[in-house]
Amino acid sequence: MDRLNIIGGAELNGRIPVSGAKNSALKLMVACLLTDEPITLTNMPSLADTRFLAQLLETLGVEVYWPKGESTCHLNAAELKSTIAPYEQVRKMRASFNVLGPLIARSGHATVSLPGGCAIGARPVDLHLQALEAMGADLKVEQGYVKAAAIQGLKGAHIVFSMPSVGATEHAMLTATLASGETILENAAREPEIEDLADCLNKMGAKITGAGTSTIRVQGVEKLHGTTHAVMPDRIEAGTYAMAAAAAGGDVTLDGCPVEALGAMIAKLREAGVTVDADEAAQTLRIRRNGTRLKAVNVSTQPHPGFPTDLQAQFMALMSVADGTSIIRETIFENRFMHAPELQRLGANILVRGQEAVVKGVPHLTGAPVMATDLRASVSLVIAGLAAEGETVVNRIYHLDRGFERLEAKLNACGANIKRLSGEDE
Ligand code: UD1
């Protein structure tokens, strides 16, 4: 199993290019199921998760042409040969579940495994299923699979979500494009990736308005066609590098950064005493911290445009070395503090009580072997390792490879000292 060896203490100076957004790419790839014409996605991040979804799409009969190392992915679902998404594929990556609605819309039926729990909480799919049922799908759950059919076809529906779910909003929006009549989604999630998906679907001939607000309207059309779409830049990757620079100190500029999508994080970094120059027109974010210690600030995760849950672990790493006590509240997922005990191994002082973590900043962290537990948790350990004195070894970094493209190359180009080692866990 690969691991990362980090020698901490070096400042970061230089520029980091932001890759295409994983969370957007995954849903854009699924959109190819809605048409028999080719879809070309550019600015694709080559990650374990996107490669993995490509394999599932191939199982369903999609022709995928995406050579290694290239950022353009061609998808052609001219003919589907299966409408079954097996357990092994959906369990490993929850976003695979979003093929269900598009398969029903395209083929009239589908059998898709339930995703099951995940490390960061129960994460049910009840809102996804309610939306599909409202659109006329008959659903049965048998042996861990959702068996779905819409003999009469799907029809538009008025769906009021009980909470804003990114996945359920996207799933309902994808499916509604081919349903007859109008679908209205209320209390929809407002994450920027939803707008990116709507833009692509509209280029394919869909009629979607309101994406990015809490009410989305979809006028169903009979057929969608092929298109080319550039995946939006990854705001979570960008936010992660911003925090790495803030933790290590130095002067880093992020290029191709979705500045407008990072308002809440930028505000928190400034509150913590980091100098942030945001240029929306140029899509650059410059992060500077020279010598002065960070100030502790409180944060509470919220649906967009609030502070993203996907940056909570990274912010905790940062607050571990801040001056004072910071209270970090996680309101989106019920079990998303697994990084806290690992950060403690580096000397952080963190007390978790329920949905809250009380972080008492310490002047210095010291390197230690630690274990990655999920995608965002693992990168928080890298950030802490960069700020720590001495050597940190992050084990189980396959979590990291799910969502960060060329992480060590990007950080090392700015002066970090990170090596990837192969072999057994320590
Ligand atoms: C997406 C992102 C993930 C991010 C999360 C919240 C992708 C691939 N993943 O995940 O990185 O952390 O948004 O910003 O885009 N819920 C239900 N029932 C449902 C669906 C969700 O109760 O049917 C709950 C979840 O358990 C969670 C909350 O709603 O507590 C938010 O989840 P959701 O927005 O759906 O997250 P994902 O789409 O799974």
Short mmCIF file of C-alpha atoms and ligand atoms in Angstrom, two decimals:
data_model
loop_
_atom_site.label_atom_id
_atom_site.label_comp_id
_atom_site.label_asym_id
_atom_site.label_seq_id
_atom_site.Cartn_x
_atom_site.Cartn_y
_atom_site.Cartn_z
CA MET A 1 0.00 0.00 0.00
CA ASP A 2 1.34 3.43 -0.93
CA ARG A 3 2.06 6.02 1.72
CA LEU A 4 3.24 9.60 1.78
CA ASN A 5 6.33 10.71 3.59
CA ILE A 6 6.23 14.40 4.46
CA ILE A 7 9.10 16.40 5.91
CA GLY A 8 7.36 19.38 7.46
CA GLY A 9 8.48 22.90 8.13
CA ALA A 10 9.06 24.20 4.60
CA GLU A 11 7.15 27.29 3.48
CA LEU A 12 5.15 27.01 0.27
CA ASN A 13 5.91 29.51 -2.49
CA GLY A 14 4.75 29.41 -6.10
CA ARG A 15 1.70 28.69 -8.23
CA ILE A 16 -0.68 25.74 -8.22
CA PRO A 17 -3.06 24.96 -11.10
CA VAL A 18 -6.54 23.87 -9.99
CA SER A 19 -7.89 20.70 -11.64
CA GLY A 20 -11.42 19.95 -12.83
CA ALA A 21 -13.92 19.29 -10.05
CA LYS A 22 -14.32 15.64 -9.09
CA ASN A 23 -17.85 16.12 -7.78
CA SER A 24 -18.93 17.84 -10.96
CA ALA A 25 -17.15 15.43 -13.30
CA LEU A 26 -18.89 12.42 -11.78
CA LYS A 27 -22.39 13.76 -12.49
CA LEU A 28 -21.42 15.08 -15.93
CA MET A 29 -20.19 11.61 -16.84
CA VAL A 30 -23.53 10.13 -15.77
CA ALA A 31 -25.32 12.63 -18.06
CA CYS A 32 -23.96 10.72 -21.07
CA LEU A 33 -26.54 8.00 -20.35
CA LEU A 34 -29.32 10.40 -21.35
CA THR A 35 -28.36 10.55 -25.02
CA ASP A 36 -27.31 8.22 -27.82
CA GLU A 37 -24.94 10.89 -29.13
CA PRO A 38 -21.32 11.45 -28.03
CA ILE A 39 -20.47 13.64 -25.04
CA THR A 40 -16.98 15.10 -24.71
CA LEU A 41 -15.82 16.34 -21.32
CA THR A 42 -12.71 18.49 -21.12
CA ASN A 43 -10.76 19.55 -18.00
CA MET A 44 -11.47 16.09 -16.58
CA PRO A 45 -9.59 15.23 -13.39
CA SER A 46 -7.90 11.85 -13.72
CA LEU A 47 -8.67 10.37 -10.32
CA ALA A 48 -9.46 6.97 -8.91
CA ASP A 49 -13.14 8.00 -8.60
CA THR A 50 -13.60 9.30 -12.14
CA ARG A 51 -11.73 6.32 -13.61
CA PHE A 52 -13.86 4.03 -11.51
CA LEU A 53 -17.11 5.57 -12.77
CA ALA A 54 -15.82 5.23 -16.33
CA GLN A 55 -15.55 1.49 -15.67
CA LEU A 56 -19.14 1.31 -14.42
CA LEU A 57 -20.33 3.20 -17.50
CA GLU A 58 -18.44 0.71 -19.68
CA THR A 59 -20.23 -2.13 -17.89
CA LEU A 60 -23.51 -0.47 -18.90
CA GLY A 61 -22.36 -0.33 -22.55
CA VAL A 62 -20.97 3.19 -22.80
CA GLU A 63 -17.95 3.51 -25.07
CA VAL A 64 -15.33 5.41 -23.11
CA TYR A 65 -12.23 6.86 -24.75
CA TRP A 66 -10.06 8.50 -22.13
CA PRO A 67 -6.34 7.72 -22.50
CA LYS A 68 -4.26 7.85 -19.34
CA GLY A 69 -2.83 11.27 -18.59
CA GLU A 70 -5.35 13.08 -20.81
CA SER A 71 -7.90 15.56 -19.59
CA THR A 72 -10.44 15.00 -22.38
CA CYS A 73 -12.86 12.14 -22.00
CA HIS A 74 -15.16 10.94 -24.78
CA LEU A 75 -18.31 9.08 -23.79
CA ASN A 76 -20.75 7.48 -26.17
CA ALA A 77 -23.87 5.75 -24.91
CA ALA A 78 -25.24 5.01 -28.40
CA GLU A 79 -26.40 1.61 -27.20
CA LEU A 80 -26.75 0.42 -23.64
CA LYS A 81 -26.09 -3.25 -23.07
CA SER A 82 -27.01 -3.45 -19.39
CA THR A 83 -29.17 -1.55 -16.94
CA ILE A 84 -27.67 -3.18 -13.86
CA ALA A 85 -25.22 -1.37 -11.59
CA PRO A 86 -23.69 -4.00 -9.30
CA TYR A 87 -23.01 -3.75 -5.57
CA GLU A 88 -19.19 -3.84 -5.87
CA GLN A 89 -19.27 -0.75 -8.06
CA VAL A 90 -21.90 1.32 -6.23
CA ARG A 91 -20.61 0.44 -2.75
CA LYS A 92 -17.15 1.77 -3.52
CA MET A 93 -18.38 5.06 -4.86
CA ARG A 94 -21.72 6.52 -3.86
CA ALA A 95 -22.04 8.84 -6.86
CA SER A 96 -22.53 5.70 -9.00
CA PHE A 97 -26.05 5.51 -7.56
CA ASN A 98 -26.95 8.51 -9.75
CA VAL A 99 -27.10 6.24 -12.82
CA LEU A 100 -30.48 4.95 -11.59
CA GLY A 101 -32.73 7.80 -12.79
CA PRO A 102 -30.94 8.32 -16.14
CA LEU A 103 -31.15 4.57 -16.86
CA ILE A 104 -34.89 4.57 -16.16
CA ALA A 105 -35.32 7.69 -18.31
CA ARG A 106 -33.39 6.11 -21.17
CA SER A 107 -34.44 2.44 -20.97
CA GLY A 108 -37.62 2.37 -18.89
CA HIS A 109 -36.07 0.20 -16.19
CA ALA A 110 -32.93 -0.30 -14.11
CA THR A 111 -31.49 -2.29 -11.23
CA VAL A 112 -28.98 -0.40 -9.10
CA SER A 113 -27.40 -1.48 -5.85
CA LEU A 114 -28.04 0.62 -2.76
CA PRO A 115 -24.76 2.31 -1.81
CA GLY A 116 -24.79 1.33 1.86
CA GLY A 117 -23.14 3.34 4.61
CA CYS A 118 -19.85 5.11 4.32
CA ALA A 119 -17.12 6.20 6.68
CA ILE A 120 -18.59 9.66 7.21
CA GLY A 121 -22.09 8.55 8.19
CA ALA A 122 -25.25 6.69 7.23
CA ARG A 123 -25.86 8.78 4.08
CA PRO A 124 -29.22 7.35 3.05
CA VAL A 125 -30.72 7.74 -0.45
CA ASP A 126 -34.34 8.23 0.62
CA LEU A 127 -34.54 11.68 -1.01
CA HIS A 128 -33.27 10.27 -4.32
CA LEU A 129 -35.90 7.53 -4.22
CA GLN A 130 -38.74 9.89 -3.24
CA ALA A 131 -37.93 12.11 -6.21
CA LEU A 132 -37.85 9.21 -8.68
CA GLU A 133 -41.14 7.85 -7.30
CA ALA A 134 -42.75 11.26 -7.63
CA MET A 135 -41.75 11.19 -11.30
CA GLY A 136 -43.62 7.93 -11.78
CA ALA A 137 -40.94 5.29 -11.24
CA ASP A 138 -42.07 2.07 -9.56
CA LEU A 139 -39.40 1.12 -7.06
CA LYS A 140 -38.83 -2.09 -5.14
CA VAL A 141 -35.91 -2.77 -2.85
CA GLU A 142 -34.82 -6.41 -3.04
CA GLN A 143 -31.62 -8.02 -1.82
CA GLY A 144 -29.89 -4.69 -1.50
CA TYR A 145 -30.86 -3.54 -4.97
CA VAL A 146 -33.35 -0.93 -6.13
CA LYS A 147 -35.37 -2.44 -8.95
CA ALA A 148 -37.06 0.34 -10.88
CA ALA A 149 -39.38 0.57 -13.84
CA ALA A 150 -41.47 3.30 -15.42
CA ILE A 151 -43.67 1.43 -17.87
CA GLN A 152 -45.68 4.55 -18.77
CA GLY A 153 -42.54 6.69 -18.91
CA LEU A 154 -41.48 9.33 -16.40
CA LYS A 155 -43.58 12.42 -15.83
CA GLY A 156 -42.80 15.82 -14.37
CA ALA A 157 -43.48 16.31 -10.67
CA HIS A 158 -43.44 18.94 -7.97
CA ILE A 159 -40.82 17.78 -5.48
CA VAL A 160 -40.14 19.54 -2.19
CA PHE A 161 -36.98 18.14 -0.60
CA SER A 162 -37.06 17.91 3.20
CA MET A 163 -33.39 18.95 3.22
CA PRO A 164 -31.07 20.23 0.49
CA SER A 165 -29.15 17.22 -0.80
CA VAL A 166 -26.56 17.71 -3.52
CA GLY A 167 -26.84 14.16 -4.82
CA ALA A 168 -30.66 14.02 -4.75
CA THR A 169 -30.97 17.43 -6.46
CA GLU A 170 -28.60 16.34 -9.24
CA HIS A 171 -30.23 12.94 -9.59
CA ALA A 172 -33.72 14.44 -9.87
CA MET A 173 -32.51 17.12 -12.31
CA LEU A 174 -30.79 14.57 -14.57
CA THR A 175 -33.87 12.35 -14.60
CA ALA A 176 -36.39 15.16 -15.12
CA THR A 177 -34.73 16.29 -18.37
CA LEU A 178 -36.42 13.40 -20.21
CA ALA A 179 -39.67 13.22 -18.16
CA SER A 180 -42.83 14.51 -19.82
CA GLY A 181 -43.97 17.91 -18.58
CA GLU A 182 -42.50 20.19 -15.96
CA THR A 183 -40.59 19.20 -12.83
CA ILE A 184 -40.15 21.70 -10.02
CA LEU A 185 -37.51 20.99 -7.38
CA GLU A 186 -37.90 23.02 -4.20
CA ASN A 187 -35.43 23.29 -1.34
CA ALA A 188 -32.88 22.14 -3.91
CA ALA A 189 -29.18 22.22 -3.03
CA ARG A 190 -27.34 25.26 -4.44
CA GLU A 191 -23.80 23.94 -4.85
CA PRO A 192 -21.93 25.30 -7.92
CA GLU A 193 -21.55 21.76 -9.31
CA ILE A 194 -25.33 21.67 -9.77
CA GLU A 195 -25.11 24.73 -12.00
CA ASP A 196 -22.28 23.13 -13.94
CA LEU A 197 -24.41 20.04 -14.54
CA ALA A 198 -27.40 22.16 -15.58
CA ASP A 199 -25.21 24.10 -18.04
CA CYS A 200 -24.06 20.89 -19.66
CA LEU A 201 -27.58 19.41 -19.77
CA ASN A 202 -28.91 22.64 -21.34
CA LYS A 203 -26.19 22.39 -24.02
CA MET A 204 -27.51 18.87 -24.64
CA GLY A 205 -30.96 20.35 -25.28
CA ALA A 206 -32.49 20.20 -21.79
CA LYS A 207 -34.63 23.06 -20.48
CA ILE A 208 -33.47 23.81 -16.98
CA THR A 209 -33.75 27.12 -15.15
CA GLY A 210 -32.91 28.11 -11.59
CA ALA A 211 -29.93 25.77 -11.00
CA GLY A 212 -27.82 27.34 -8.26
CA THR A 213 -30.95 28.61 -6.49
CA SER A 214 -33.25 26.61 -4.22
CA THR A 215 -35.98 26.30 -6.87
CA ILE A 216 -35.09 24.51 -10.08
CA ARG A 217 -37.52 24.09 -12.97
CA VAL A 218 -37.02 21.44 -15.63
CA GLN A 219 -39.22 21.32 -18.70
CA GLY A 220 -38.93 17.77 -19.99
CA VAL A 221 -37.85 17.21 -23.62
CA GLU A 222 -38.15 14.13 -25.81
CA LYS A 223 -34.51 13.75 -26.70
CA LEU A 224 -31.13 15.10 -25.70
CA HIS A 225 -28.13 15.36 -28.02
CA GLY A 226 -24.35 15.30 -27.78
CA THR A 227 -22.17 18.20 -26.67
CA THR A 228 -18.74 19.24 -25.41
CA HIS A 229 -18.41 20.64 -21.93
CA ALA A 230 -15.51 21.80 -19.75
CA VAL A 231 -15.71 20.55 -16.16
CA MET A 232 -15.72 23.46 -13.70
CA PRO A 233 -12.60 23.88 -11.53
CA ASP A 234 -12.52 22.08 -8.18
CA ARG A 235 -13.38 24.49 -5.36
CA ILE A 236 -12.53 21.86 -2.73
CA GLU A 237 -9.11 21.17 -4.21
CA ALA A 238 -8.50 24.93 -4.42
CA GLY A 239 -9.64 25.46 -0.83
CA THR A 240 -7.40 22.62 0.30
CA TYR A 241 -4.28 24.17 -1.25
CA ALA A 242 -5.25 27.57 0.14
CA MET A 243 -5.26 26.03 3.60
CA ALA A 244 -2.03 24.15 2.96
CA ALA A 245 -0.37 27.49 2.12
CA ALA A 246 -1.92 29.12 5.18
CA ALA A 247 -0.70 26.28 7.42
CA ALA A 248 2.82 26.08 6.03
CA GLY A 249 3.22 29.82 5.50
CA GLY A 250 4.60 31.45 2.35
CA ASP A 251 3.02 32.90 -0.77
CA VAL A 252 0.99 30.71 -3.11
CA THR A 253 -1.23 31.67 -6.05
CA LEU A 254 -3.90 29.29 -7.26
CA ASP A 255 -4.52 29.48 -11.01
CA GLY A 256 -7.87 28.65 -12.59
CA CYS A 257 -9.51 28.99 -9.19
CA PRO A 258 -13.32 29.23 -8.89
CA VAL A 259 -13.00 32.28 -6.62
CA GLU A 260 -16.74 33.10 -6.58
CA ALA A 261 -17.52 29.63 -5.19
CA LEU A 262 -15.15 30.02 -2.23
CA GLY A 263 -16.58 33.07 -0.46
CA ALA A 264 -17.20 31.42 2.91
CA MET A 265 -13.74 29.88 3.07
CA ILE A 266 -12.00 33.09 2.00
CA ALA A 267 -13.84 34.98 4.76
CA LYS A 268 -12.68 32.45 7.38
CA LEU A 269 -9.06 32.54 6.20
CA ARG A 270 -9.06 36.34 6.42
CA GLU A 271 -10.60 36.18 9.89
CA ALA A 272 -7.76 33.84 10.87
CA GLY A 273 -5.22 36.46 9.76
CA VAL A 274 -4.27 35.04 6.35
CA THR A 275 -3.76 37.58 3.55
CA VAL A 276 -6.01 36.55 0.67
CA ASP A 277 -6.13 38.36 -2.68
CA ALA A 278 -9.06 37.09 -4.71
CA ASP A 279 -9.30 38.06 -8.37
CA GLU A 280 -12.55 36.80 -9.86
CA ALA A 281 -11.85 38.08 -13.35
CA ALA A 282 -8.42 36.42 -13.51
CA GLN A 283 -9.63 33.37 -11.53
CA THR A 284 -6.66 33.54 -9.20
CA LEU A 285 -6.46 33.31 -5.44
CA ARG A 286 -3.25 34.44 -3.72
CA ILE A 287 -2.65 33.21 -0.17
CA ARG A 288 0.04 34.75 2.03
CA ARG A 289 1.15 34.22 5.59
CA ASN A 290 4.54 35.46 6.61
CA GLY A 291 5.65 34.64 10.11
CA THR A 292 2.57 35.76 12.03
CA ARG A 293 0.67 33.05 13.86
CA LEU A 294 -2.89 32.22 12.78
CA LYS A 295 -5.80 33.34 14.97
CA ALA A 296 -8.35 30.78 16.13
CA VAL A 297 -11.79 31.24 14.55
CA ASN A 298 -15.00 29.24 14.85
CA VAL A 299 -16.62 27.57 11.88
CA SER A 300 -19.85 25.73 11.21
CA THR A 301 -20.33 23.69 8.03
CA GLN A 302 -23.42 24.60 6.00
CA PRO A 303 -24.89 23.83 2.60
CA HIS A 304 -23.55 26.14 -0.12
CA PRO A 305 -22.95 29.09 0.01
CA GLY A 306 -21.93 28.32 3.61
CA PHE A 307 -18.62 26.81 4.67
CA PRO A 308 -18.33 23.41 2.89
CA THR A 309 -18.21 20.19 4.90
CA ASP A 310 -15.58 19.00 2.41
CA LEU A 311 -13.17 21.64 3.80
CA GLN A 312 -13.90 21.04 7.48
CA ALA A 313 -11.09 18.54 8.11
CA GLN A 314 -8.55 20.80 6.39
CA PHE A 315 -9.71 23.77 8.48
CA MET A 316 -9.31 21.71 11.63
CA ALA A 317 -5.69 20.98 10.68
CA LEU A 318 -5.17 24.72 10.29
CA MET A 319 -6.82 25.57 13.60
CA SER A 320 -4.63 22.98 15.34
CA VAL A 321 -1.74 25.45 15.12
CA ALA A 322 -3.72 28.69 15.60
CA ASP A 323 -3.48 30.98 18.60
CA GLY A 324 -6.53 30.35 20.81
CA THR A 325 -9.50 27.98 20.83
CA SER A 326 -11.64 27.27 17.82
CA ILE A 327 -15.02 25.53 17.81
CA ILE A 328 -15.72 23.56 14.67
CA ARG A 329 -19.30 22.39 14.12
CA GLU A 330 -20.17 19.76 11.55
CA THR A 331 -23.84 20.03 10.60
CA ILE A 332 -23.98 18.05 7.33
CA PHE A 333 -22.63 14.62 8.27
CA GLU A 334 -22.92 12.90 11.64
CA ASN A 335 -19.56 11.18 11.75
CA ARG A 336 -17.03 13.41 10.13
CA PHE A 337 -14.36 13.90 12.78
CA MET A 338 -12.26 10.78 12.18
CA HIS A 339 -9.29 12.99 11.41
CA ALA A 340 -9.33 14.39 14.97
CA PRO A 341 -7.58 11.43 16.66
CA GLU A 342 -5.03 11.30 13.84
CA LEU A 343 -4.31 15.04 14.19
CA GLN A 344 -3.88 14.40 17.92
CA ARG A 345 -1.10 11.96 17.06
CA LEU A 346 0.74 14.97 15.63
CA GLY A 347 0.24 16.85 18.89
CA ALA A 348 -3.04 18.68 18.18
CA ASN A 349 -5.30 19.36 21.16
CA ILE A 350 -8.83 18.47 20.04
CA LEU A 351 -11.86 17.46 22.07
CA VAL A 352 -14.77 16.04 20.09
CA ARG A 353 -18.18 16.29 21.69
CA GLY A 354 -21.03 15.23 19.42
CA GLN A 355 -21.23 17.47 16.37
CA GLU A 356 -18.62 19.83 17.76
CA ALA A 357 -14.84 19.76 17.98
CA VAL A 358 -13.05 22.09 20.35
CA VAL A 359 -9.58 22.77 18.99
CA LYS A 360 -7.07 24.41 21.31
CA GLY A 361 -4.28 25.64 19.11
CA VAL A 362 -0.74 24.52 19.95
CA PRO A 363 2.41 26.40 18.87
CA HIS A 364 3.87 23.39 17.02
CA LEU A 365 2.83 19.99 15.70
CA THR A 366 5.40 17.23 15.48
CA GLY A 367 5.58 14.57 12.76
CA ALA A 368 4.24 11.04 13.37
CA PRO A 369 2.83 8.09 11.42
CA VAL A 370 -0.91 8.58 10.82
CA MET A 371 -3.72 6.81 9.01
CA ALA A 372 -5.97 8.29 6.33
CA THR A 373 -9.63 7.42 6.93
CA ASP A 374 -11.51 9.17 4.14
CA LEU A 375 -10.83 11.50 1.26
CA ARG A 376 -10.94 14.90 2.96
CA ALA A 377 -9.64 13.59 6.28
CA SER A 378 -6.53 12.27 4.58
CA VAL A 379 -5.66 15.58 3.01
CA SER A 380 -6.04 17.31 6.38
CA LEU A 381 -3.22 15.06 7.60
CA VAL A 382 -1.07 16.19 4.69
CA ILE A 383 -1.73 19.83 5.63
CA ALA A 384 -0.86 19.12 9.27
CA GLY A 385 2.25 17.22 8.13
CA LEU A 386 3.41 20.24 6.11
CA ALA A 387 3.08 22.44 9.18
CA ALA A 388 4.61 19.91 11.60
CA GLU A 389 8.23 19.64 12.63
CA GLY A 390 9.93 16.50 11.38
CA GLU A 391 8.58 13.53 9.47
CA THR A 392 4.95 12.53 9.04
CA VAL A 393 3.97 9.33 7.27
CA VAL A 394 0.40 9.22 5.96
CA ASN A 395 -0.73 5.63 5.46
CA ARG A 396 -3.66 4.37 3.35
CA ILE A 397 -3.44 7.17 0.83
CA TYR A 398 -5.70 5.42 -1.65
CA HIS A 399 -8.32 7.69 -0.09
CA LEU A 400 -6.30 10.67 -1.26
CA ASP A 401 -5.97 9.35 -4.79
CA ARG A 402 -9.76 9.24 -5.06
CA GLY A 403 -9.97 13.00 -5.13
CA PHE A 404 -6.63 14.80 -5.57
CA GLU A 405 -4.82 14.86 -8.87
CA ARG A 406 -0.99 14.94 -8.64
CA LEU A 407 -1.16 16.17 -5.05
CA GLU A 408 2.49 15.71 -4.17
CA ALA A 409 3.70 17.07 -7.52
CA LYS A 410 1.62 20.24 -7.09
CA LEU A 411 2.79 20.82 -3.51
CA ASN A 412 6.42 19.89 -4.17
CA ALA A 413 6.54 22.41 -7.03
CA CYS A 414 5.96 25.03 -4.30
CA GLY A 415 8.72 23.76 -2.04
CA ALA A 416 7.01 20.99 -0.06
CA ASN A 417 9.00 17.85 0.67
CA ILE A 418 6.61 14.95 0.03
CA LYS A 419 7.61 11.52 -1.22
CA ARG A 420 5.32 8.67 -2.22
CA LEU A 421 6.56 5.35 -0.92
CA SER A 422 5.26 1.96 -1.94
CA GLY A 423 5.10 -1.10 0.27
CA GLU A 424 3.41 -2.36 3.38
CA ASP A 425 1.64 -0.13 5.89
CA GLU A 426 3.81 0.86 8.79
C1 UD1 B 1 -22.03 15.49 -2.09
C2 UD1 B 1 -20.54 15.48 -2.38
C3 UD1 B 1 -19.75 15.39 -1.07
C4 UD1 B 1 -20.18 16.50 -0.11
C5 UD1 B 1 -21.69 16.52 0.07
C6 UD1 B 1 -22.19 17.70 0.87
C7 UD1 B 1 -20.41 14.34 -4.51
C8 UD1 B 1 -19.95 13.15 -5.27
N1 UD1 B 1 -20.23 14.33 -3.20
O1 UD1 B 1 -22.36 14.26 -1.48
O2 UD1 B 1 -18.37 15.52 -1.38
O3 UD1 B 1 -19.59 16.27 1.16
O4 UD1 B 1 -22.32 16.60 -1.23
O5 UD1 B 1 -21.76 18.89 0.32
O6 UD1 B 1 -20.89 15.31 -5.09
N2 UD1 B 1 -29.18 12.75 2.84
C9 UD1 B 1 -30.30 12.10 3.24
N3 UD1 B 1 -31.04 11.43 2.29
C10 UD1 B 1 -30.68 11.41 0.97
C11 UD1 B 1 -29.53 12.10 0.58
C12 UD1 B 1 -28.79 12.77 1.54
O7 UD1 B 1 -30.67 12.09 4.42
O8 UD1 B 1 -31.40 10.79 0.17
C13 UD1 B 1 -28.35 13.46 3.85
C14 UD1 B 1 -26.94 12.91 3.96
O9 UD1 B 1 -26.87 11.79 4.81
C15 UD1 B 1 -26.19 14.10 4.52
C16 UD1 B 1 -26.92 15.30 3.88
O10 UD1 B 1 -28.16 14.78 3.42
O11 UD1 B 1 -26.35 14.16 5.91
C17 UD1 B 1 -26.19 15.92 2.72
O12 UD1 B 1 -25.85 14.92 1.78
P1 UD1 B 1 -25.80 15.19 0.23
O13 UD1 B 1 -25.86 16.67 -0.03
O14 UD1 B 1 -26.77 14.34 -0.45
O15 UD1 B 1 -24.33 14.68 -0.11
P2 UD1 B 1 -23.87 13.81 -1.35
O16 UD1 B 1 -24.61 14.24 -2.58
O17 UD1 B 1 -23.88 12.39 -0.98
#
